């Protein structure tokens, strides 16, 4: 990270001129200082200090990882390990088999971790599939032979139910009431557990994981409690009937699994770059077990999740997805050999005249994605503004309302994965669900599917983002499947009405020409692509779901049309929009910008700097307490601002604390950030000898502290006239926390990701101005109505339960540690109040985000 000497003691050096200083600053990373003590002892001290600083940084929330410094630290570790290995070889006599075994273990540690993580993800996915299916079926009935069996296992080998599976009662209204009660209870339990134990378990988690992989630190988001609560509450949320899916949360719990397991290995505990490789591999495994698509999972991680995806990460992602899928297949949770419930096989081909209808489905996918993203963000804005204190009540009422409106519709009543399985099937040679394949029911099916499509879309808009584990993959696929099946039924009816038309001349006689199930399959792919704005991974996922090579071309056509239509309404999928909505500092490497301005127009000119010497310890501590910046440029003096280096806040705080711990230091002690010159001892600023942390003198008149060991003398600096686009590419490709702006050796400013994003959204706001006053007014009116109704319901529940169940105002008095910091983030704004986190702040409590 830094160009540090092997000893803390000050060195007597000649004060260089400005050209010499510029050259030495750039060569300092390649040079070393003669050690004052034994080399091995100095190396051990260096290693200990580095590890202590890294341990501190692990617990800094809402900061960004400087990938340039992380890479430099790893190079130092490798160099130290190489020297240690060399010394060990010199001391060895004969063959040391223990050392060879350790070398083999160290070399294969990455593959061991990936294998363990993949196996754990596969086991967890199988468990969640079994529990989710049972909870979804228990709302409708029970198995008389074994209560723990769902309907499929209870009626194994039967097509349309069996005598062993019983509805709760023979009365339709009572079954309706029990369905409603079960749904409400499941949602209430899931929301309560999330609120009480792991607020980060709510939502999908994909947008946050994208930022974490890019280097943003969110303490606890990938922790054990989040993993546990997400795994427990996900089946409850799905079974509650809420229009949410488990595929997005599958990525979250998979990445949590990788983070928890990798922490047991020192290589990943102390190295952020290697941890990033594991997290990328886990994201691939999460999608793999969700869709039964290992290759699709790898491509999803490459296309959507990772901003940095080298070849070795791809291989590890492949192995992790492979192991997870193999374990899931070995567990065989559905006892059918299928990895997911809606897996299907097609043995028919398609006709070129159907391309017109495929394009129509693709257009629907693009429009669906744009429509849902627009209105869901408005719903999220309303939720964050008014419903933050009522998360449990909101999720409970959503589940209750969903159960009331969905039970009468046969496609909305059952689990979404089960409905997709039904909609994907061919009519010939498979079971007929409630007459879906019968010609006499054709028009009623069209109406039912249209109603299901419209209502499910509305429910997805208002449900995605509530405080339970919630994904949007499967709900979108279910909407696309119902729409596609409806189009397929209409095309089939058109063919039967005009069988001799030249338009259908390609159809063979006595062979079914139109397969509505394939339209449902293509519709699901279109909706998934429309909401996530992903292409290649969707094609591969859908291919692995069906194994139908002949339908790759129709899938590519549909996804391509969806992508073209969706891009007309804005770049980025729902995950990218949520990153913007939450104000996370993330530069998407898929975006291209043309600003035609130099970085000097974006940089922060008023930078808090530290002079190389003369600043007192008391002034230094006051500066740390009054600012939140995560680093400070070191300059020759505050007038000339000749750039010398850069010191991180954590390193500076650690250096001061260690100095105080070793020996009491006078508050008037002067701080040096470059090794003092030989004449410095005769100046008033250096009344005493220099202080070193390894060998501090015992005299009480110490007046000088040497912090040069903690300074990075080769910070990343660019010219003020460098184009902003190039600076943004540096942030994307190299990942520094901050870039210094230097002109002829003098510091002129500093730029961070936040500065780039603020300018980007300022330009976009000027190009597309909007007035949200009417929207805010409508939201205020809606909240007034909801608030009154909510108070009445909360009071009623409180009185009926005798004060045991509190759904209303009581939830607003939750302890601060039980609140979700994401609730206090606001969308990125080009001006006014600053809503973007970029890691230059010091966050001691996530809830301080509200004050930013």
Tab-separated table of C-alpha atoms in Angstrom, residues 18 605-609 634-644 741-749:
chain	number	residue	atom	x	y	z
A	18	UNK	CA	11.312	20.327	-6.323
A	605	UNK	CA	-10.505	22.316	-5.102
A	606	UNK	CA	-10.807	23.036	-1.381
A	607	UNK	CA	-8.902	20.013	-0.110
A	608	UNK	CA	-7.900	19.493	3.510
A	609	UNK	CA	-4.142	18.941	3.377
A	634	UNK	CA	0.646	15.573	2.244
A	635	UNK	CA	2.110	18.826	0.900
A	636	UNK	CA	5.344	20.712	1.457
A	637	UNK	CA	3.417	23.606	2.972
A	638	UNK	CA	-0.075	25.014	2.665
A	639	UNK	CA	1.082	27.928	0.538
A	640	UNK	CA	3.006	26.172	-2.228
A	641	UNK	CA	1.021	22.910	-1.940
A	642	UNK	CA	3.825	20.883	-3.477
A	643	UNK	CA	2.468	17.344	-3.418
A	644	UNK	CA	4.545	14.858	-1.439
A	741	UNK	CA	-5.015	16.413	-9.272
A	742	UNK	CA	-1.480	17.688	-9.693
A	743	UNK	CA	-0.138	20.483	-11.900
A	744	UNK	CA	3.639	20.878	-12.137
A	745	UNK	CA	4.125	19.136	-8.828
A	746	UNK	CA	1.534	21.187	-6.964
A	747	UNK	CA	-1.752	19.868	-5.632
A	748	UNK	CA	-4.732	21.571	-7.255
A	749	UNK	CA	-7.583	19.312	-6.187
